[in-house]
Coordinates of C-alpha atoms in Angstrom, one line a residue:
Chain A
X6 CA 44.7 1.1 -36.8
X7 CA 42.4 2.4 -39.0
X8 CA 38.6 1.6 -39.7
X9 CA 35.8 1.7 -42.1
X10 CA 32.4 1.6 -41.4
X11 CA 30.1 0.9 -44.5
X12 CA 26.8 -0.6 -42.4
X13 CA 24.4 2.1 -43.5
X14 CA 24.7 4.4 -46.6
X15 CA 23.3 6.9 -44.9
X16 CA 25.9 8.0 -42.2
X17 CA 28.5 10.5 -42.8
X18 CA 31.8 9.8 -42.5
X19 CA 34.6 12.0 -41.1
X20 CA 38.3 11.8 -41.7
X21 CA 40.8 12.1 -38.6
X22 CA 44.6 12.7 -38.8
X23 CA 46.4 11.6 -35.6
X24 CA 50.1 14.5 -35.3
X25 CA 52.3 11.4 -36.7
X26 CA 50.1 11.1 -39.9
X27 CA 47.9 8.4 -39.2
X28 CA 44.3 8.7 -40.4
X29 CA 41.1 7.4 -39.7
X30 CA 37.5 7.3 -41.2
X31 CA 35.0 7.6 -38.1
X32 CA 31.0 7.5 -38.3
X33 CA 30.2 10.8 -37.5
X34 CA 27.9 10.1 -34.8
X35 CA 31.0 8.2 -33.2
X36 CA 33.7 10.9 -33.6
X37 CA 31.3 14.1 -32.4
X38 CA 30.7 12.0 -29.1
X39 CA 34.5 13.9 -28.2
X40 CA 33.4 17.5 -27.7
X41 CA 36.1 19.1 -29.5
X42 CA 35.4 16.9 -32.9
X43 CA 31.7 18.6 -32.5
X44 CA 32.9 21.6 -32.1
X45 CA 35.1 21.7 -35.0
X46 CA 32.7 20.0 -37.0
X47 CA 30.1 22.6 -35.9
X48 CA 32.0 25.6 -36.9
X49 CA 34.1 24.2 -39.9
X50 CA 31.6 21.6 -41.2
X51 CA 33.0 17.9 -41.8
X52 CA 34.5 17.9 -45.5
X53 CA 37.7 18.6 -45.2
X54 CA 39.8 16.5 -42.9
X55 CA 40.0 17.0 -39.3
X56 CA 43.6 17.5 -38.0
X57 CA 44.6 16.7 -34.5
X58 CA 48.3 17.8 -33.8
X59 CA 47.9 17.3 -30.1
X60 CA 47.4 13.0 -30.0
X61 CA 49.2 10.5 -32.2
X62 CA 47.7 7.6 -33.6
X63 CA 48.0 5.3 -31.0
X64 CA 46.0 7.3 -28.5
X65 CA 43.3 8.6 -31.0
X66 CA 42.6 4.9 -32.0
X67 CA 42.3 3.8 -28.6
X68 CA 40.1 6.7 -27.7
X69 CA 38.0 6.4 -31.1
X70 CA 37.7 2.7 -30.0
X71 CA 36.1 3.5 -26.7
X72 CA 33.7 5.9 -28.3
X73 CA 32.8 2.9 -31.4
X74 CA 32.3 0.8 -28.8
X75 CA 29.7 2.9 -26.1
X76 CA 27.6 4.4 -29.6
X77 CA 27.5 0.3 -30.5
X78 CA 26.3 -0.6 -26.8
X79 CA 23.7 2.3 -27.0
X80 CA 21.8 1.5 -30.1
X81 CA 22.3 -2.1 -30.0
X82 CA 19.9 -2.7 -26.6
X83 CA 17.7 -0.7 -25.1
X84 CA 18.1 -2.5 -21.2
X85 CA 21.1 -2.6 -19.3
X86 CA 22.7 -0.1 -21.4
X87 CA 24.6 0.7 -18.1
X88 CA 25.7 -2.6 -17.0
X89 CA 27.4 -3.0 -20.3
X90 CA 29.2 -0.4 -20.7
X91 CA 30.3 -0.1 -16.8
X92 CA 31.7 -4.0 -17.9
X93 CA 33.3 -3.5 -20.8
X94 CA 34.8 -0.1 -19.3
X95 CA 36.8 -2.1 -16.8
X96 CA 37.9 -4.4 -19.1
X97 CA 39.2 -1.3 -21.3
X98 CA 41.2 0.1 -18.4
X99 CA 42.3 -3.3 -16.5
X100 CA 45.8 -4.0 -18.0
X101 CA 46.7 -0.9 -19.4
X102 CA 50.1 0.1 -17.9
X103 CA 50.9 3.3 -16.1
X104 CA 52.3 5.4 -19.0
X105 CA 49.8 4.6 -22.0
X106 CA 46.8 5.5 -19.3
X107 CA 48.6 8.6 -18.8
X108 CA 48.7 9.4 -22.7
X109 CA 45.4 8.0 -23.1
X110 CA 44.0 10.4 -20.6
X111 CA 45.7 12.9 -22.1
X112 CA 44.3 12.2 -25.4
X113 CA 40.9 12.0 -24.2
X114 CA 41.5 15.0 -22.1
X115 CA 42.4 17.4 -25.2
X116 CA 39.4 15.7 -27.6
X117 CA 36.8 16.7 -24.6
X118 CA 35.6 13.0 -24.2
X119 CA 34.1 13.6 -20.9
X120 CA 33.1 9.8 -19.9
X121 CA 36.3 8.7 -21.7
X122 CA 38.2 11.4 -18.9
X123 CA 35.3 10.3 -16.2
X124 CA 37.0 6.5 -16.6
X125 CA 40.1 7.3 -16.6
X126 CA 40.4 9.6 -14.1
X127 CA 38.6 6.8 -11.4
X128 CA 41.5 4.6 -13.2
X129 CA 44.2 6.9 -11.4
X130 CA 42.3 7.5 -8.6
X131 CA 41.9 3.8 -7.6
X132 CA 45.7 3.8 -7.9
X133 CA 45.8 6.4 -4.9
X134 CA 43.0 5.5 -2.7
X135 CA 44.5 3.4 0.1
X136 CA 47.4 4.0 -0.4
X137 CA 50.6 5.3 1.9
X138 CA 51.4 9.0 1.5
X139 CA 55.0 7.2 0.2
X140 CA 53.3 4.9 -2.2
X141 CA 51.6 7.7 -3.7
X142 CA 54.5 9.5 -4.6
X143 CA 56.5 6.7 -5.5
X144 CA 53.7 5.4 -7.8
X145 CA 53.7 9.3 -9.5
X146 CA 57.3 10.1 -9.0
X147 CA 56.6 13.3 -6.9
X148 CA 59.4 14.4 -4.7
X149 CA 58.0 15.8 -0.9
X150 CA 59.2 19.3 -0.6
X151 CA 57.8 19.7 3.4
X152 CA 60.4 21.1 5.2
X153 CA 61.4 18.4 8.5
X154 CA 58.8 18.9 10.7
X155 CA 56.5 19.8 8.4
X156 CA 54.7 17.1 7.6
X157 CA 54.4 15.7 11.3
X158 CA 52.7 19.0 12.3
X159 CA 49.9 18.7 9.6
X160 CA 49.8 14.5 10.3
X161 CA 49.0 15.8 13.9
X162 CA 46.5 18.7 13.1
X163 CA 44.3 16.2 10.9
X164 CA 45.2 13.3 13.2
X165 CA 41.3 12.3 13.1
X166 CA 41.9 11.0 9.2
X167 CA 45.4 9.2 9.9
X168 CA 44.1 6.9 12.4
Chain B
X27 CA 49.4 24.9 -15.2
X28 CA 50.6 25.3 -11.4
X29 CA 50.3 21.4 -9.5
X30 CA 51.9 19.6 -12.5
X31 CA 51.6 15.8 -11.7
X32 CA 52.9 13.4 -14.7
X33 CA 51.8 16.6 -17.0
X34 CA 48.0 16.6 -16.3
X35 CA 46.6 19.8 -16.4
X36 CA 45.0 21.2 -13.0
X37 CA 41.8 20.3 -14.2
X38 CA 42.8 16.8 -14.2
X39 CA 43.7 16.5 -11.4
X40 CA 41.4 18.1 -9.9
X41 CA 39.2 15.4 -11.8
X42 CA 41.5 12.5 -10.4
X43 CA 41.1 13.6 -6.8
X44 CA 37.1 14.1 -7.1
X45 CA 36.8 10.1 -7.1
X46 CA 39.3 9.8 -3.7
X47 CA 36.8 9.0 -0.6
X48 CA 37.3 11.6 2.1
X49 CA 40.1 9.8 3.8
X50 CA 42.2 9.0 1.0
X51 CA 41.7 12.9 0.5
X52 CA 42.9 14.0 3.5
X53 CA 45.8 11.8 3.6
X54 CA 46.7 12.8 0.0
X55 CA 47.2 16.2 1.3
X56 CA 50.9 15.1 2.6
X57 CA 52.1 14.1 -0.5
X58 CA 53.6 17.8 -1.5
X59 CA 52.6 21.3 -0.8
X60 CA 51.2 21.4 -4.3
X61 CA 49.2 19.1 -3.6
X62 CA 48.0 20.4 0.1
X63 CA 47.2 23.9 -1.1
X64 CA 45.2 22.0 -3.7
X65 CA 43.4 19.6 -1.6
X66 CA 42.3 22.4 1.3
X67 CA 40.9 24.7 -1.2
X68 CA 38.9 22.1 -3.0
X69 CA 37.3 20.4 -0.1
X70 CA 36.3 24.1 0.9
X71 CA 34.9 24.6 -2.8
X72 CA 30.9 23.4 -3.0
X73 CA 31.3 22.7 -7.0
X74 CA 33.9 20.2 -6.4
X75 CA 32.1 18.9 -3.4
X76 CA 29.1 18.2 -5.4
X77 CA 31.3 17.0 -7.9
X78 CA 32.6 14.6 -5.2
X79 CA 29.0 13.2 -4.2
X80 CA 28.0 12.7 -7.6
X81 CA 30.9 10.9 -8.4
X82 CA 30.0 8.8 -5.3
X83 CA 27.2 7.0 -7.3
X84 CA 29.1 6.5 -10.4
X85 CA 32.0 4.7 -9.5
X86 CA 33.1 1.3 -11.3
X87 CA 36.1 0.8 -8.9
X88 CA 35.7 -0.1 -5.9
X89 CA 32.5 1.1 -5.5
X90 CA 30.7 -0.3 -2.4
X91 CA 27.4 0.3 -0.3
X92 CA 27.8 1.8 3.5
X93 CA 24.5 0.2 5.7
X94 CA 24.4 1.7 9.4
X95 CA 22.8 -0.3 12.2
X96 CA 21.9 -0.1 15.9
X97 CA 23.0 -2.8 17.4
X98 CA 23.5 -4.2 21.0
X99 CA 27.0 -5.5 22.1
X100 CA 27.5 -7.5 25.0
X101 CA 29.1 -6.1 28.4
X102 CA 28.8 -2.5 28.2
X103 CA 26.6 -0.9 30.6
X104 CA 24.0 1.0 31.3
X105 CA 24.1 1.6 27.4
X106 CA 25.0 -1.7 25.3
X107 CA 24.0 0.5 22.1
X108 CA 25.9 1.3 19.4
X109 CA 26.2 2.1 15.8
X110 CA 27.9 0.0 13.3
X111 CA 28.4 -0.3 10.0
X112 CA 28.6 -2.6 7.4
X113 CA 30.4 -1.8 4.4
X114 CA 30.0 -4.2 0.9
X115 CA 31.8 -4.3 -1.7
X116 CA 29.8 -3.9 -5.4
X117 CA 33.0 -5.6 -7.2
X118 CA 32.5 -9.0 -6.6
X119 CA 28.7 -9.0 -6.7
X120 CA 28.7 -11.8 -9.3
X121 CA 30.1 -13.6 -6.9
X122 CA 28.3 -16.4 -4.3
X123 CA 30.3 -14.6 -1.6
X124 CA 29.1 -11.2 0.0
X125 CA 32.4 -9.2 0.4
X126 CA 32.3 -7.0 3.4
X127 CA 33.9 -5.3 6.4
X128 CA 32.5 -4.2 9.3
X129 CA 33.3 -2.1 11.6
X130 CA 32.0 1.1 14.5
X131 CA 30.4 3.6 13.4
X132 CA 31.8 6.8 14.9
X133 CA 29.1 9.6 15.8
X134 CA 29.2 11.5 19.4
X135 CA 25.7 9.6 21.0
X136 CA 23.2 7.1 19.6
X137 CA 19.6 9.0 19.4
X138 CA 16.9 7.9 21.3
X139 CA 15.0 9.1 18.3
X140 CA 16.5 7.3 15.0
X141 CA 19.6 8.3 13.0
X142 CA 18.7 9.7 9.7
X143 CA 21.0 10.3 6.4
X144 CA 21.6 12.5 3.9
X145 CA 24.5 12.8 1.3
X146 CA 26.9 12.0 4.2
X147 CA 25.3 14.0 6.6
X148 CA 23.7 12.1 9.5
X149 CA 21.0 13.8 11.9
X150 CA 20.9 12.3 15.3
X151 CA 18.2 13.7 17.9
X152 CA 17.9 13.2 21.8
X153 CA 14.2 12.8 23.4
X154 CA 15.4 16.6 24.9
X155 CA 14.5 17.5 21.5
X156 CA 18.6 18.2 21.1
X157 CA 19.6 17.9 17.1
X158 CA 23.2 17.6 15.9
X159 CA 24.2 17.1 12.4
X160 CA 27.7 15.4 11.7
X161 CA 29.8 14.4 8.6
X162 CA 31.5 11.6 9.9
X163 CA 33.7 11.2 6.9
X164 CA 35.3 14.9 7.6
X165 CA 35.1 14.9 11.1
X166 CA 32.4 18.0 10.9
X167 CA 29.5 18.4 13.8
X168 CA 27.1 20.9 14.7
X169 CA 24.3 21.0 17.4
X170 CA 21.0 22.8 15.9
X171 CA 19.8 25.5 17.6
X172 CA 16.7 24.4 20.3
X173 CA 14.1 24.1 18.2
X174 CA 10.5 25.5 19.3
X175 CA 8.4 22.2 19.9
X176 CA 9.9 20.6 22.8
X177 CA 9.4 20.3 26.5
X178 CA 6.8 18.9 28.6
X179 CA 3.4 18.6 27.0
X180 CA 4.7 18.4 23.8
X181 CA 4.9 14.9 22.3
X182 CA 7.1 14.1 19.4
X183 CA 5.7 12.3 16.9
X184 CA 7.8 12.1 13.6
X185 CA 10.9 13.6 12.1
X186 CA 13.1 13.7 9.2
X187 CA 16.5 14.9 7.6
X188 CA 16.6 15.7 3.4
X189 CA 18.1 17.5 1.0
X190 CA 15.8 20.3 -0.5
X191 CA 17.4 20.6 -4.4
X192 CA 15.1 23.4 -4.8
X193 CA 16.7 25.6 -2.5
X194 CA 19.7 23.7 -2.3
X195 CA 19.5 23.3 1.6
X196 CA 19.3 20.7 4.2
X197 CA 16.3 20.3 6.1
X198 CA 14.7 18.8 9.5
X199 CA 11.1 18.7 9.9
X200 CA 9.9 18.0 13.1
X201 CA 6.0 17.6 14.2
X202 CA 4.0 16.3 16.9
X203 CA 0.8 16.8 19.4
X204 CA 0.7 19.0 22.6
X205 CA -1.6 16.6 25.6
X206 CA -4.4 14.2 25.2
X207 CA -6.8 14.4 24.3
X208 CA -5.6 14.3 20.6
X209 CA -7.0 13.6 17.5
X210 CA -4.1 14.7 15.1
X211 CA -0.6 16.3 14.4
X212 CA -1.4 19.5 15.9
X213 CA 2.4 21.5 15.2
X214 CA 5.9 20.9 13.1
X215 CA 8.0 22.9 12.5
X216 CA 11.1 23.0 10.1
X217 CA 14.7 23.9 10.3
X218 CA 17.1 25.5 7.6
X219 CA 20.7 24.8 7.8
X220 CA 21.0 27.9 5.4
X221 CA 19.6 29.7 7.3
X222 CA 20.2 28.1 10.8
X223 CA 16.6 28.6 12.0
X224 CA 13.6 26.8 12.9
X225 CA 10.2 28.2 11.8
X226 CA 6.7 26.6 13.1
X227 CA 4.5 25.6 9.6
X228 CA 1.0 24.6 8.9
X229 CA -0.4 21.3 9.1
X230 CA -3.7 20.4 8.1
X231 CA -4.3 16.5 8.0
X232 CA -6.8 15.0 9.5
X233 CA -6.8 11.4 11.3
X234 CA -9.3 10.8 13.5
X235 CA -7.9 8.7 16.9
X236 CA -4.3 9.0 18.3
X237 CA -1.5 8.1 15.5
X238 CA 1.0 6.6 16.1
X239 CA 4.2 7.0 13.9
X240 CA 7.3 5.1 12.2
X241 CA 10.6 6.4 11.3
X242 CA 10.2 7.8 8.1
X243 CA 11.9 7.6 4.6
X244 CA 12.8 9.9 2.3
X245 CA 12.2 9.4 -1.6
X246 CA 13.1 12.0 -4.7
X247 CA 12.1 15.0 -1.9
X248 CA 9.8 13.7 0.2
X249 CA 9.4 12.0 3.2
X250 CA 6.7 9.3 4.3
X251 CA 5.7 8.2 7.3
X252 CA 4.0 5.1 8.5
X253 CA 1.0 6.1 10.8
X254 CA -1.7 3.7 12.3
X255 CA -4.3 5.2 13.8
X256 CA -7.3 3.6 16.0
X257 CA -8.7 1.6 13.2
X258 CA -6.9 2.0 10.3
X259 CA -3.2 2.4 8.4
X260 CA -2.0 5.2 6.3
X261 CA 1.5 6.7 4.9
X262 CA 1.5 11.2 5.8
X263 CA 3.8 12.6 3.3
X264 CA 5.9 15.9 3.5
X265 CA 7.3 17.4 0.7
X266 CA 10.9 19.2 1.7
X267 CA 10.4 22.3 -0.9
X268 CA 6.8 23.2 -0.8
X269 CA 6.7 22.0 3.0
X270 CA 3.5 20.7 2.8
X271 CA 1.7 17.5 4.7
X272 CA -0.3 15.3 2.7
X273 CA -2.2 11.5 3.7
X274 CA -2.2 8.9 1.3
X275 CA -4.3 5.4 1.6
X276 CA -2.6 2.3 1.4
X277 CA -3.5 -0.6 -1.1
X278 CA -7.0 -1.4 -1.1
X279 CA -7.9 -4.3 1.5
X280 CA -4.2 -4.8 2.4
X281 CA -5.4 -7.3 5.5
X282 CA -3.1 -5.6 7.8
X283 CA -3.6 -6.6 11.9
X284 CA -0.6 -5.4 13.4
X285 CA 1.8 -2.0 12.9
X286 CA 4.4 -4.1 12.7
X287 CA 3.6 -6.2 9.6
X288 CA 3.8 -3.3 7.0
X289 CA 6.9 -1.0 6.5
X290 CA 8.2 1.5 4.0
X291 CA 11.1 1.7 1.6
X292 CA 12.7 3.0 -1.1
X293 CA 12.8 1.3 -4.2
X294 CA 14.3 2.2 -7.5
X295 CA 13.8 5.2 -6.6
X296 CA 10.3 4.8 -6.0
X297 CA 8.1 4.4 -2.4
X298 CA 7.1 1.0 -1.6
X299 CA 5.9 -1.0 0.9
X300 CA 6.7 -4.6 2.5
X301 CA 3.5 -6.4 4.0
X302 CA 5.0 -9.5 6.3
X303 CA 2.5 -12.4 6.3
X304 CA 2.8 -15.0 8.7
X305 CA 3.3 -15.7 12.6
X306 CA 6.5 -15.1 14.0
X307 CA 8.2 -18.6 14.1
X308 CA 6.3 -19.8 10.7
X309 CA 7.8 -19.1 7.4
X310 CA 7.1 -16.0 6.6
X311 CA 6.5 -13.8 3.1
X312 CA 7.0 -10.5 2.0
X313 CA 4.8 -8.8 -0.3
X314 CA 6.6 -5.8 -2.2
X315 CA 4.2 -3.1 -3.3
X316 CA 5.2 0.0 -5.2
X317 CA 3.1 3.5 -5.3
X318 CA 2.8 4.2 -9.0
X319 CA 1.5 7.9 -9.6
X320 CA -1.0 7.5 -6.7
X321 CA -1.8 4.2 -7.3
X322 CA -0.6 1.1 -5.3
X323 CA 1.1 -2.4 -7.6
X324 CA 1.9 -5.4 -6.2
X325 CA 5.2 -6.4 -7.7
X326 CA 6.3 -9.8 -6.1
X327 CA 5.7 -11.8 -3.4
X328 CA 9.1 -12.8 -1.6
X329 CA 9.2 -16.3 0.1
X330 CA 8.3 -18.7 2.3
X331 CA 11.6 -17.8 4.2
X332 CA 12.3 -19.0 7.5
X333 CA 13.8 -17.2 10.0
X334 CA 12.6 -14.2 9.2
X335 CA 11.3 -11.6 11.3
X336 CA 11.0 -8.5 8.8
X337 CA 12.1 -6.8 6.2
X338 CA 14.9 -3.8 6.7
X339 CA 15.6 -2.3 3.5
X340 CA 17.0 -2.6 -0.1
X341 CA 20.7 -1.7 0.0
X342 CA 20.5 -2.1 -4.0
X343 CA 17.7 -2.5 -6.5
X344 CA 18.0 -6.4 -6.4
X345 CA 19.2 -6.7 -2.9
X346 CA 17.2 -6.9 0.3
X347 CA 18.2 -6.8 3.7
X348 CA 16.3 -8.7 6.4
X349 CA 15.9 -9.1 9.6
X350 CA 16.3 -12.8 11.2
X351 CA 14.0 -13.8 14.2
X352 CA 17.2 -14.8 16.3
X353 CA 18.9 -10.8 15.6
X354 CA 21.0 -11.5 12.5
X355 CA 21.1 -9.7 9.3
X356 CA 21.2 -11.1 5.8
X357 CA 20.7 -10.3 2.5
X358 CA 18.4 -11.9 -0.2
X359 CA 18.9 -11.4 -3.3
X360 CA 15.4 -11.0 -5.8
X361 CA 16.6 -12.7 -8.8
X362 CA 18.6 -15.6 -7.5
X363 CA 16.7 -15.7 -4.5
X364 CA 19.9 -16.6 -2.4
X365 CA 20.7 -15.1 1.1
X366 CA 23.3 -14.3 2.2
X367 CA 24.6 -13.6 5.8
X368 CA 26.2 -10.2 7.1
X369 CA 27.8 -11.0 10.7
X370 CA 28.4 -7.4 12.3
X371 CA 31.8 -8.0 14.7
X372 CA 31.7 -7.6 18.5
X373 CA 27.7 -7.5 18.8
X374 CA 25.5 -9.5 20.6
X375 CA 22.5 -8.6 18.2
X376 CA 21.3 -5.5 15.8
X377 CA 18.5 -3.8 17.2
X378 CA 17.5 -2.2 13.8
X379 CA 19.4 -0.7 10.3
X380 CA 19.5 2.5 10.3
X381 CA 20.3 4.3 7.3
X382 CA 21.9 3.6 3.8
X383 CA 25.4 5.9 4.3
X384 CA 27.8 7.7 2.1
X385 CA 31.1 9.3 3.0
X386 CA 31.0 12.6 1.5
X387 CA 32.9 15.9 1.9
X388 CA 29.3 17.7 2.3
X389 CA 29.8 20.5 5.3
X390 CA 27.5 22.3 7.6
X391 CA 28.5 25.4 6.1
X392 CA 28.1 29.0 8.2
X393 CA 26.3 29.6 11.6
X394 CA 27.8 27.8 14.6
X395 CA 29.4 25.3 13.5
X396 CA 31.6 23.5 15.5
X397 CA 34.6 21.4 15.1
X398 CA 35.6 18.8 17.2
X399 CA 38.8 16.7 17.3
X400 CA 37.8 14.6 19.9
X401 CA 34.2 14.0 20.8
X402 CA 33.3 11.6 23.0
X403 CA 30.8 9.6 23.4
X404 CA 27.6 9.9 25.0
X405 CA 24.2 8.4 25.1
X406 CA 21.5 11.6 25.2

């Protein structure tokens, strides 16, 4: 995926290259919503082009989409900013499957795209809350390593929340 | 990176687990030991705590809106009171249906004198002039110390619960008259959780005739409270960090005959106030005024609605509970103007709402703080 924005003459354009080779041409304003493309373009300007060996191309388009699409929402109206972007938010994270919101969050985790992380974090989180102690670690693959009896003693201590 | 979990960092997860409610939290505990060294120590640590509430208000999944009541149920005797709570879902909002569960609200007594809320803490108070904070959601209580303005020949008039963000403490303020003659609130007194102590203040606000007082609410650090006096109608104010009382008028002309037809609330984040015109079994309607930098606006007029006895409280910006002459709750809605009903299971009638409610992981932190797997119920 790759993109081109040529609305105003006026904006600067930075160049992105994803660990697999993959570039992309962002707005500036868009790209330097992730806090590490700031920072880098802060301390090493935005000429040359901006490597990113940590996230492939898949992930950095989907992450660069996100931030295209919350600048967009912000400057496009002024009221129910929030609304918006809450709705098209769900819609971003309803049918992605279990392993690309892993690698997405990943992605947004190591470009410092806070609200990006905020999302996706609640994402996983609504795949915990209410669930079975089993369910959890079935749905994350984690292995119990209580010892036998373990587990029943602290079930009893915090009885209260198990009820 | 110690708790690895599908090869997030610690921070994370850490991230992850700061949008679980309290329960979820606790029962995520079990799933390794990983993930129970991780889980104690972070709902001991006030940054992820705070992190927690915030996070509280900014969910898009399965966020939801917690609304306490008082309410009566039949059979039980000689206390039919309790708490309950109604708990509505924000995700299908769009919807024509209200999606909701309701259920008992567990604290250890119903207070004589109001329950009142703060960031998951609720503050209940007996007429002895006994106090006890609790944290529902975690299980957490703690009796206050006895604080100085109690006993006989002191007279309770108003109190209140907040979070001072100034000194990043929770607060009661307490005040009242000592005998009649009186003419005005003649003590209060406030009480520190940081410090877990109560200290007598000032008050200098003048009235003229006996007031009498509503529960309060509490609005971007301050609390108002309804007060009518012998002749006339006015809203004292208290502000939680520079604990000082102030009296402000209400709208100009406001043909107000009875205490009960005017009642305060919080509104996008502002104070307002309803004004409920009409007799009792008439239609009724609800004027909504908002207190704009000291001055009063009139933003709509809500009706005729039938049924209605008063007006409760907004559980969201556009969505206002009521109170229906026959002891029913619903909620109207200010843009489509639809109501909708909220039946509370296994009660005869709600008495009054009590307070907005969140679960959060907010403790009583230090002094005597007691904890309490079992505390039963009683009525003080």
């Amino acid at each position: 995926m790759s993109s081109s924005s040529t609305t105003t003459t006026t904006t600067r354009l930075l160049m992105l290259k994803a660990s697999d080779g993959v570039t992309f041409e962002v707005e500036e304003a868009v790209a330097t919503k992730l806090g590490a493309i700031n920072n880098m373009v802060e301390e090493e300007g935005s000429e040359d082009l901006i490597c990113l060996p940590n996230v492939n191309g898949k992930f950095l388009g989907m992450v660069l989409e996100w931030c295209k699409k919350h600048a967009n929402n912000n400057t496009n109206s002024d009221k129910g900013n929030d609304e918006v972007n809450k709705w098209w938010d769900k819609e971003f994270v309803m049918d992605l499957d279990q392993n690309t919101l892993y690698h997405l969050l990943m992605a947004a985790d190591y470009l410092s795209g806070t609200e990006l992380v905020d999302l996706l974090t609640e994402k996983v989180a609504s795949m915990i809350r209410g669930k079975k102690v089993e369910e959890i670690r079935e749905t994350f693959k984690i292995k119990s390593d209580f010892l036998p009896g373990q587990e029943e003693e602290i079930r009893k201590k915090n009885s209260w929340a198990f009820e | 990176m110690a708790s690895g979990f599908c090869g997030f960092s610690q921070d994370v997860l850490e991230e992850i687990l700061s949008w679980l409610p309290p329960e979820s939290l606790m029962q995520s505990k079990l799933v390794s030991k990983s993930w129970y060294a991780l889980i104690s120590s972070l709902v001991k640590n006030p940054i992820f705590v705070s992190k927690h509430l915030h996070n509280i208000d900014k969910r898009i999944f399965s966020s939801s809106t917690c609304i306490v009541f008082c309410c009566t149920r039949p059979g039980y005797w000689p206390d039919p009171r309790m708490f309950s709570s109604v708990t509505i879902s924000n995700d299908f909002c769009e919807n024509d249906r209200l999606e909701y569960t309701s259920e008992y609200f567990k604290v250890p007594f119903i207070s004589s004198g109001g329950a009142f809320h703060c960031n998951g803490i609720v503050c209940l108070a007996g007429y002895d002039g006994t106090l006890m904070l609790c944290n529902p959601a975690i299980n957490e209580y703690r009796t206050l110390p006895k604080p100085f303005l109690t006993g006989e020949g002191f007279f309770l008039q108003g109190a209140g619960f907040g979070y001072d963000s100034r000194a990043n403490d929770y607060k009661v303020v307490r005040f009242g008259f000592f005998g009649f003659p009186v003419e005005n609130i003649e003590a209060a007194e406030v009480y520190s959780l940081e410090s877990d102590s109560w200290r007598e203040i000032e008050v200098h606000v003048e009235f003229g005739g006996l007031p009498f007082i509503d529960r309060g609410v509490f609005c971007q650090g301050v609390f108002y409270w309804l007060i009518s006096t012998n002749d006339d109608y006015l809203i004292l104010s208290f502000d939680i960090s520079d604990e000082v009382f102030h009296s402000i008028a209400l709208p100009d002309n406001l043909p107000v005959t009875l205490a009960k037809e005017i009642k305060l609330a919080v509104w996008n984040e502002s104070i307002a106030l309803f004004f409920c015109l009409g007799e009792r079994e008439a239609p009724r309607f609800i004027e909504l005024w908002v207190l704009d930098d000291r001055s009063w606006i009139k933003k709509l007029t809500i009706g005729p609605l039938d049924g209605i006895a008063t007006a409760c409280a907004f559980w969201k910006n556009d969505e206002l509970l009521l109170q229906e002459t026959v002891g029913g709750i619903v909620s109207y809605n200010l843009h489509s103007q639809r109501l909708r009903n909220l039946t509370i299971r296994g009660v005869e009638s709600v008495r009054h709402w009590e307070c907005l409610y969140v679960k959060s992981l907010v403790s009583m932190r230090g002094g005597n703080q007691a904890r309490a797997d079992k505390v039963t119920r009683k009525s003080i």
